Coordinates of C-alpha atoms in Angstrom, one line a residue:
Chain A
X11 CA -3.4 -81.8 -5.0
X12 CA -1.4 -80.1 -2.1
X13 CA 2.3 -81.4 -1.0
X14 CA 2.8 -79.2 2.3
X15 CA 6.3 -78.5 3.3
X16 CA 7.4 -79.9 6.7
X17 CA 6.5 -77.0 8.5
X18 CA 3.0 -77.4 7.2
X19 CA 2.1 -80.6 8.7
X20 CA 3.3 -79.7 12.2
X21 CA 0.3 -79.4 14.5
X22 CA -0.5 -78.7 18.3
X23 CA 2.7 -77.2 20.2
X24 CA 6.1 -77.4 18.1
X25 CA 3.5 -78.5 15.2
X26 CA 2.8 -82.6 15.0
X27 CA 2.9 -84.4 11.5
X28 CA -0.6 -84.9 11.6
X29 CA -1.5 -84.3 7.4
X30 CA -1.3 -87.9 7.1
X31 CA -2.0 -87.3 3.4
X32 CA -0.4 -84.1 2.4
X33 CA -4.0 -83.4 0.4
X34 CA -6.4 -80.5 0.8
X35 CA -9.1 -82.9 0.5
X36 CA -8.1 -85.5 2.7
X37 CA -8.3 -82.7 5.2
X38 CA -11.3 -81.1 4.5
X39 CA -13.3 -84.8 4.3
X40 CA -11.5 -85.3 7.7
X41 CA -12.6 -82.0 9.2
X42 CA -16.4 -83.3 8.1
X43 CA -15.9 -86.6 9.6
X44 CA -14.7 -85.0 12.9
X45 CA -17.7 -82.8 12.9
X46 CA -19.8 -85.9 12.2
X47 CA -18.1 -88.2 14.6
X48 CA -18.7 -85.2 17.3
X49 CA -22.4 -85.8 16.6
X50 CA -22.2 -89.7 17.3
X51 CA -21.6 -90.5 13.6
X52 CA -19.9 -94.1 14.0
X53 CA -18.9 -94.3 10.4
X54 CA -16.9 -90.8 10.3
X55 CA -15.1 -92.0 13.4
X56 CA -14.4 -95.3 11.8
X57 CA -13.0 -93.5 8.9
X58 CA -10.9 -91.5 11.2
X59 CA -9.7 -94.5 13.2
X60 CA -8.5 -95.9 9.4
X61 CA -6.7 -93.1 8.8
X62 CA -4.8 -93.0 11.9
X63 CA -4.2 -96.2 13.6
X64 CA -1.4 -97.1 11.7
X65 CA 0.5 -94.6 13.2
X66 CA -1.0 -94.8 16.7
X67 CA 0.2 -98.4 16.5
X68 CA 3.1 -97.8 15.1
X69 CA 4.1 -94.8 17.8
X70 CA 2.6 -97.4 20.5
X71 CA 4.8 -100.5 19.3
X72 CA 8.1 -97.9 19.6
X73 CA 7.1 -96.8 23.0
X74 CA 6.2 -99.4 24.6
X75 CA 6.5 -103.5 24.3
X76 CA 4.5 -105.0 21.2
X77 CA 2.3 -107.5 23.4
X78 CA 0.6 -104.3 25.2
X79 CA 0.3 -102.6 21.8
X80 CA -3.7 -103.3 20.6
X81 CA -4.7 -103.0 24.5
X82 CA -3.6 -99.4 24.3
X83 CA -4.2 -98.6 20.9
X84 CA -7.7 -99.5 21.3
X85 CA -7.5 -97.6 25.1
X86 CA -6.4 -94.6 22.4
X87 CA -9.2 -94.3 20.2
X88 CA -12.3 -95.4 23.0
X89 CA -11.0 -92.4 25.0
X90 CA -10.4 -90.3 22.1
X91 CA -14.2 -91.0 20.8
X92 CA -15.1 -89.9 24.5
X93 CA -13.2 -86.9 24.3
X94 CA -14.3 -85.9 21.0
X95 CA -17.3 -83.5 21.8
X96 CA -14.2 -81.5 23.6
X97 CA -11.9 -81.1 20.6
X98 CA -12.5 -77.4 19.7
X99 CA -10.5 -77.4 16.3
X100 CA -8.1 -75.2 17.3
X101 CA -5.6 -77.5 16.8
X102 CA -5.3 -80.4 13.8
X103 CA -7.2 -83.3 15.1
X104 CA -3.8 -85.6 14.2
X105 CA -2.0 -83.3 15.9
X106 CA -4.8 -83.4 19.1
X107 CA -5.1 -87.3 18.6
X108 CA -1.8 -87.7 18.8
X109 CA -1.4 -86.1 22.5
X110 CA -4.6 -88.3 23.8
X111 CA -2.7 -91.3 21.8
X112 CA 1.2 -90.3 24.1
X113 CA -0.6 -90.0 27.4
X114 CA -2.2 -93.0 27.1
X115 CA 0.7 -94.8 25.9
X116 CA 3.1 -92.7 28.4
X117 CA 0.3 -93.4 31.4
X118 CA 0.3 -97.6 30.4
X119 CA 4.3 -97.0 30.5
X120 CA 4.3 -95.7 34.0
X121 CA 1.6 -98.2 35.1
X122 CA 3.3 -101.0 34.1
X123 CA 7.0 -99.9 35.6
X124 CA 10.2 -98.5 33.8
X125 CA 11.8 -101.7 33.3
X126 CA 10.3 -103.1 30.3
X127 CA 9.9 -99.5 28.5
X128 CA 13.9 -100.1 27.5
X129 CA 13.6 -103.1 25.4
X130 CA 14.0 -102.5 22.2
X131 CA 10.6 -103.6 20.4
X132 CA 10.4 -106.2 18.4
X133 CA 9.7 -106.1 14.2
X134 CA 6.4 -106.6 13.7
X135 CA 5.6 -110.5 12.6
X136 CA 4.9 -109.7 9.3
X137 CA 6.9 -107.6 6.9
X138 CA 6.2 -108.2 4.1
X139 CA 5.6 -105.3 1.8
X140 CA 4.5 -105.1 -2.2
X141 CA 7.5 -103.5 -2.7
X142 CA 8.6 -99.8 -3.6
X143 CA 7.4 -97.2 -1.7
X144 CA 6.1 -99.9 0.9
X145 CA 9.8 -100.9 1.3
X146 CA 11.2 -97.6 2.0
X147 CA 8.6 -97.4 4.7
X148 CA 9.5 -100.3 6.4
X149 CA 13.2 -100.0 5.8
X150 CA 12.4 -96.4 7.9
X151 CA 10.2 -98.3 10.2
X152 CA 13.1 -101.2 10.8
X153 CA 15.3 -98.3 11.4
X154 CA 13.7 -96.5 13.9
X155 CA 13.0 -99.7 15.6
X156 CA 16.9 -100.4 16.0
X157 CA 17.2 -97.3 17.7
X158 CA 18.6 -97.1 21.6
X159 CA 15.5 -97.4 23.3
X160 CA 16.0 -93.2 24.7
X161 CA 17.2 -92.4 21.5
X162 CA 14.0 -93.8 19.7
X163 CA 11.8 -92.8 22.6
X164 CA 12.6 -89.4 21.9
X165 CA 12.5 -89.4 18.0
X166 CA 9.2 -90.9 18.0
X167 CA 7.6 -88.1 20.1
X168 CA 9.3 -85.3 18.4
X169 CA 10.1 -86.3 14.8
X170 CA 7.1 -88.4 14.3
X171 CA 4.7 -86.8 16.8
X172 CA 5.1 -83.2 16.9
X173 CA 5.9 -83.0 20.9
X174 CA 8.1 -80.2 22.2
X175 CA 11.5 -81.4 23.7
X176 CA 10.2 -79.6 27.1
X177 CA 7.1 -81.7 27.2
X178 CA 9.4 -85.0 26.0
X179 CA 11.5 -84.3 29.1
X180 CA 8.3 -84.2 31.7
X181 CA 7.2 -87.6 30.4
X182 CA 10.7 -89.0 30.2
X183 CA 11.8 -87.8 33.1
X184 CA 14.6 -86.5 31.5
X185 CA 16.2 -83.1 31.4
X186 CA 15.1 -80.9 27.9
X187 CA 18.9 -80.8 27.1
X188 CA 19.0 -84.5 27.1
X189 CA 15.9 -85.1 25.2
X190 CA 17.7 -83.0 22.1
X191 CA 21.0 -84.9 22.4
X192 CA 18.9 -87.6 22.3
X193 CA 17.3 -86.4 18.9
X194 CA 20.6 -86.0 17.3
X195 CA 21.8 -89.5 18.7
X196 CA 18.4 -90.8 16.8
X197 CA 18.8 -88.7 13.5
X198 CA 22.9 -89.6 13.2
X199 CA 22.1 -93.2 13.7
X200 CA 19.0 -92.7 11.3
X201 CA 21.1 -91.3 8.5
X202 CA 23.5 -94.3 8.4
X203 CA 20.8 -96.3 7.8
X204 CA 19.1 -93.6 5.3
X205 CA 22.1 -92.3 3.4
X206 CA 24.1 -95.3 1.7
X207 CA 26.7 -92.9 1.5
X208 CA 27.1 -91.7 4.6
X209 CA 30.1 -92.3 7.4
X210 CA 29.5 -95.7 9.0
Chain B
X27 CA 37.9 -72.3 13.7
X28 CA 38.7 -75.4 15.7
X29 CA 36.8 -78.6 15.8
X30 CA 33.3 -79.5 14.1
X31 CA 30.2 -78.6 15.8
X32 CA 27.9 -82.0 15.0
X33 CA 26.5 -82.3 18.1
X34 CA 24.8 -78.8 17.8
X35 CA 24.0 -79.4 14.3
X36 CA 20.4 -81.0 15.3
X37 CA 19.7 -77.6 17.5
X38 CA 21.2 -75.5 14.6
X39 CA 18.1 -77.5 11.8
X40 CA 15.5 -77.2 14.8
X41 CA 16.6 -72.8 15.3
X42 CA 16.7 -74.2 19.0
X43 CA 20.5 -72.4 19.3
X44 CA 20.9 -69.0 20.9
X45 CA 21.9 -66.3 18.5
X46 CA 25.3 -66.4 19.6
X47 CA 25.7 -70.0 19.3
X48 CA 23.6 -70.1 16.3
X49 CA 26.4 -67.1 14.5
X50 CA 29.1 -69.4 15.1
X51 CA 28.0 -72.9 14.0
X52 CA 26.9 -70.4 10.7
X53 CA 30.3 -69.1 10.2
X54 CA 32.0 -72.8 10.8
X55 CA 29.3 -74.2 8.4
X56 CA 30.3 -71.4 5.7
X57 CA 34.0 -72.7 6.0
X58 CA 33.2 -76.6 6.0
X59 CA 32.0 -78.9 3.3
X60 CA 32.0 -82.1 5.7
X61 CA 29.4 -80.3 8.2
X62 CA 27.4 -78.8 5.0
X63 CA 26.9 -82.3 3.7
X64 CA 26.2 -83.4 7.5
X65 CA 23.9 -81.0 8.1
X66 CA 22.1 -81.7 4.8
X67 CA 21.7 -85.6 5.7
X68 CA 20.2 -85.0 9.1
X69 CA 17.9 -82.1 7.3
X70 CA 17.0 -85.3 5.2
X71 CA 16.3 -87.9 8.1
X72 CA 14.1 -85.0 9.7
X73 CA 12.3 -84.9 6.2
X74 CA 11.9 -88.8 6.1
X75 CA 10.4 -88.4 9.4
X76 CA 8.1 -85.8 8.3
X77 CA 7.3 -88.0 5.4
X78 CA 6.4 -91.2 7.2
X79 CA 3.2 -93.3 6.2
X80 CA 3.1 -96.3 8.4
X81 CA 2.7 -99.8 7.2
X82 CA -0.5 -101.3 8.2
X83 CA -0.2 -102.8 11.3
X84 CA -0.8 -106.5 11.9
X85 CA -4.2 -106.3 13.2
X86 CA -7.3 -104.6 13.2
X87 CA -8.9 -104.2 16.6
X88 CA -11.9 -102.2 15.2
X89 CA -14.4 -104.3 15.9
X90 CA -13.4 -104.2 20.0
X91 CA -13.5 -100.5 19.6
X92 CA -16.6 -100.1 17.5
X93 CA -18.1 -102.4 20.5
X94 CA -17.0 -100.1 23.7
X95 CA -18.1 -97.1 22.1
X96 CA -21.2 -98.2 21.4
X97 CA -21.7 -98.5 25.1
X98 CA -19.0 -95.6 26.3
X99 CA -20.1 -92.3 27.9
X100 CA -19.2 -89.5 25.7
X101 CA -17.3 -86.2 27.8
X102 CA -19.7 -82.8 27.2
X103 CA -17.9 -80.0 25.4
X104 CA -16.9 -78.1 28.5
X105 CA -13.8 -77.4 28.3
X106 CA -11.9 -75.7 31.0
X107 CA -14.4 -74.9 32.8
X108 CA -15.6 -78.4 33.2
X109 CA -14.9 -78.6 36.9
X110 CA -16.2 -75.5 38.2
X111 CA -19.4 -76.8 36.3
X112 CA -19.3 -80.6 38.2
X113 CA -19.2 -78.6 41.5
X114 CA -22.7 -77.0 40.8
X115 CA -24.1 -79.8 38.8
X116 CA -23.3 -81.4 42.2
X117 CA -24.8 -79.1 44.2
X118 CA -27.7 -79.2 41.7
X119 CA -28.1 -82.7 42.4
X120 CA -27.9 -83.1 46.2
X121 CA -30.7 -80.2 46.3
X122 CA -32.7 -81.9 43.7
X123 CA -32.4 -85.4 45.6
X124 CA -33.2 -83.5 48.8
X125 CA -36.5 -81.6 47.9
X126 CA -37.7 -84.2 45.4
X127 CA -37.7 -86.9 48.0
X128 CA -37.8 -85.9 51.4
X129 CA -37.0 -82.4 52.0
X130 CA -34.3 -82.6 54.6
X131 CA -30.9 -82.9 54.8
X132 CA -28.6 -85.5 52.7
X133 CA -25.7 -85.2 53.4
X134 CA -26.0 -86.5 57.4
X135 CA -25.4 -89.8 56.1
X136 CA -22.0 -91.2 57.0
X137 CA -19.7 -91.2 53.6
X138 CA -18.7 -94.4 51.2
X139 CA -15.2 -95.6 51.9
X140 CA -12.7 -93.1 50.9
X141 CA -10.9 -95.5 48.7
X142 CA -13.6 -96.4 47.0
X143 CA -12.6 -96.6 43.3
X144 CA -13.6 -94.0 40.2
X145 CA -15.9 -97.3 38.4
X146 CA -16.8 -98.4 42.0
X147 CA -18.9 -101.8 42.1
X148 CA -20.9 -100.1 44.8
X149 CA -22.8 -98.4 42.4
X150 CA -24.1 -101.6 41.1
X151 CA -24.9 -103.0 44.1
X152 CA -26.8 -100.0 45.2
X153 CA -28.9 -100.4 42.1
X154 CA -29.3 -104.3 42.8
X155 CA -30.5 -103.0 46.2
X156 CA -33.4 -100.4 44.5
X157 CA -34.2 -103.1 42.1
X158 CA -35.4 -105.6 44.9
X159 CA -36.6 -102.8 47.4
X160 CA -38.7 -101.3 44.5
X161 CA -41.6 -103.8 44.1
X162 CA -42.6 -103.4 47.9
X163 CA -43.0 -99.2 48.1
X164 CA -45.6 -98.0 47.5
X165 CA -46.1 -95.5 44.2
X166 CA -46.1 -92.6 46.5
X167 CA -42.3 -93.6 47.3
X168 CA -41.7 -95.1 44.6
X169 CA -42.1 -91.9 42.1
X170 CA -40.0 -89.7 43.5
X171 CA -37.0 -92.2 44.7
X172 CA -36.8 -93.0 40.9
X173 CA -36.6 -89.8 40.0
X174 CA -33.6 -88.7 42.4
X175 CA -32.1 -92.1 41.4
X176 CA -32.0 -91.3 38.2
X177 CA -30.6 -87.8 38.6
X178 CA -28.0 -89.4 40.7
X179 CA -27.3 -91.4 38.2
X180 CA -27.0 -89.1 35.7
X181 CA -23.9 -87.3 37.5
X182 CA -22.5 -90.1 38.3
X183 CA -22.0 -91.2 34.6
X184 CA -20.9 -88.1 33.3
X185 CA -18.4 -87.9 36.8
X186 CA -16.9 -90.8 35.4
X187 CA -16.3 -89.9 32.2
X188 CA -14.4 -86.6 33.5
X189 CA -12.2 -89.1 35.5
X190 CA -11.7 -91.0 32.2
X191 CA -9.8 -87.5 31.5
X192 CA -8.7 -86.4 34.4
X193 CA -8.3 -90.0 37.1
X194 CA -6.2 -88.3 39.7
X195 CA -8.4 -85.2 40.0
X196 CA -9.8 -85.5 44.0
X197 CA -12.3 -82.9 43.6
X198 CA -14.0 -85.2 41.0
X199 CA -13.5 -88.3 43.4
X200 CA -14.9 -86.4 46.2
X201 CA -17.9 -85.6 43.9
X202 CA -18.3 -89.3 42.9
X203 CA -18.3 -90.4 46.4
X204 CA -20.8 -87.7 47.4
X205 CA -23.0 -88.9 44.8
X206 CA -22.6 -92.5 46.3
X207 CA -23.5 -91.0 49.8
X208 CA -26.5 -89.2 48.5
X209 CA -27.3 -92.4 46.5
X210 CA -27.0 -94.3 49.8
X211 CA -29.1 -92.0 51.8
X212 CA -31.8 -92.1 48.8
X213 CA -32.4 -96.0 49.6
X214 CA -31.8 -95.9 53.3
X215 CA -34.7 -93.4 53.7
X216 CA -36.5 -95.3 51.0
X217 CA -36.0 -98.4 53.2
X218 CA -37.0 -96.4 56.2
X219 CA -40.3 -95.6 54.4
X220 CA -40.7 -99.6 53.7
X221 CA -40.4 -100.6 57.2
X222 CA -44.4 -99.2 58.0
X223 CA -45.6 -100.3 55.1
X224 CA -45.0 -103.6 55.9
X225 CA -46.3 -103.2 59.7
X226 CA -49.4 -101.4 57.8

């Protein structure tokens, strides 16, 4: 079993965290599924969907109101299906998918207007877990969801989806320096959640 | 050194500081245990984000996605050159229509309204007109008209698929309108053949 280091899990531009499993066997399986899905294999596409849907769904929830998430996620994967024959494999599939998803999500935001995007997303209705690692994941997600809107947006794009500050700046209509400062703000706030003995 | 470079620690971590600033921060870190600790905590947040495995979303839209992709046209793997190829495809279609049907120009007909949406209902209306018209035409007219309409429909579906990827592209919009205009031309000429048939 192979566990990638951080830099190895960065994808397209700065590198998206596409290696969701950290396991080489799954990477090979995913490449096979990508090829199969490119040739119209629906079962292979469903496997790709199953692997990437949670990340896309959660990112969409963080970047826009929960009410629109299902519609957006559907559009993302329908669009991925349509565009899949154009995927040349130069970047990891997960990074490519993240980018497609981001474009769809941000287009929905623009279409909807900019007011609601500043609202903090509510916590998912069902936050029960099986304990252990699941609780850790939920705690992290709750902490991200509690970030101020702009800091959350930048953190989700940069740290969770591998988008460069320059591109984030274009998408959000802010300066790259603002994107960098919001990332710092997000990490400082998250540090207080994640590091028990960090200064409050 | 006076003051802690707290606001620069994320950029230091990301390697986005210029060499001079990086040197300054590094010198401070060598002397300041508090900043080293903060840097380690920010690094932990970064690692936490890289290792994030999303919790299962509350809903699963796969059935809707599956239904949609079964009906969805797929984009061809044309990459960067696809728009250029559209020009060729549009020209070929227009020429083929002209050749197959009436051997004369097809661009004299008035264009459809310029504000026709990318996925216009006008196309469906034209198809309905053809279904209504077809039983009243002789085989010598029906066959070339049907072949021409098939060519145009292939172009329309592929242009529409390209528009999904690039919805604001004016070239694609123009090609879409041109293809619709071609369709109108074919149907109008077919209708013109209908009148002598009825009179005869």
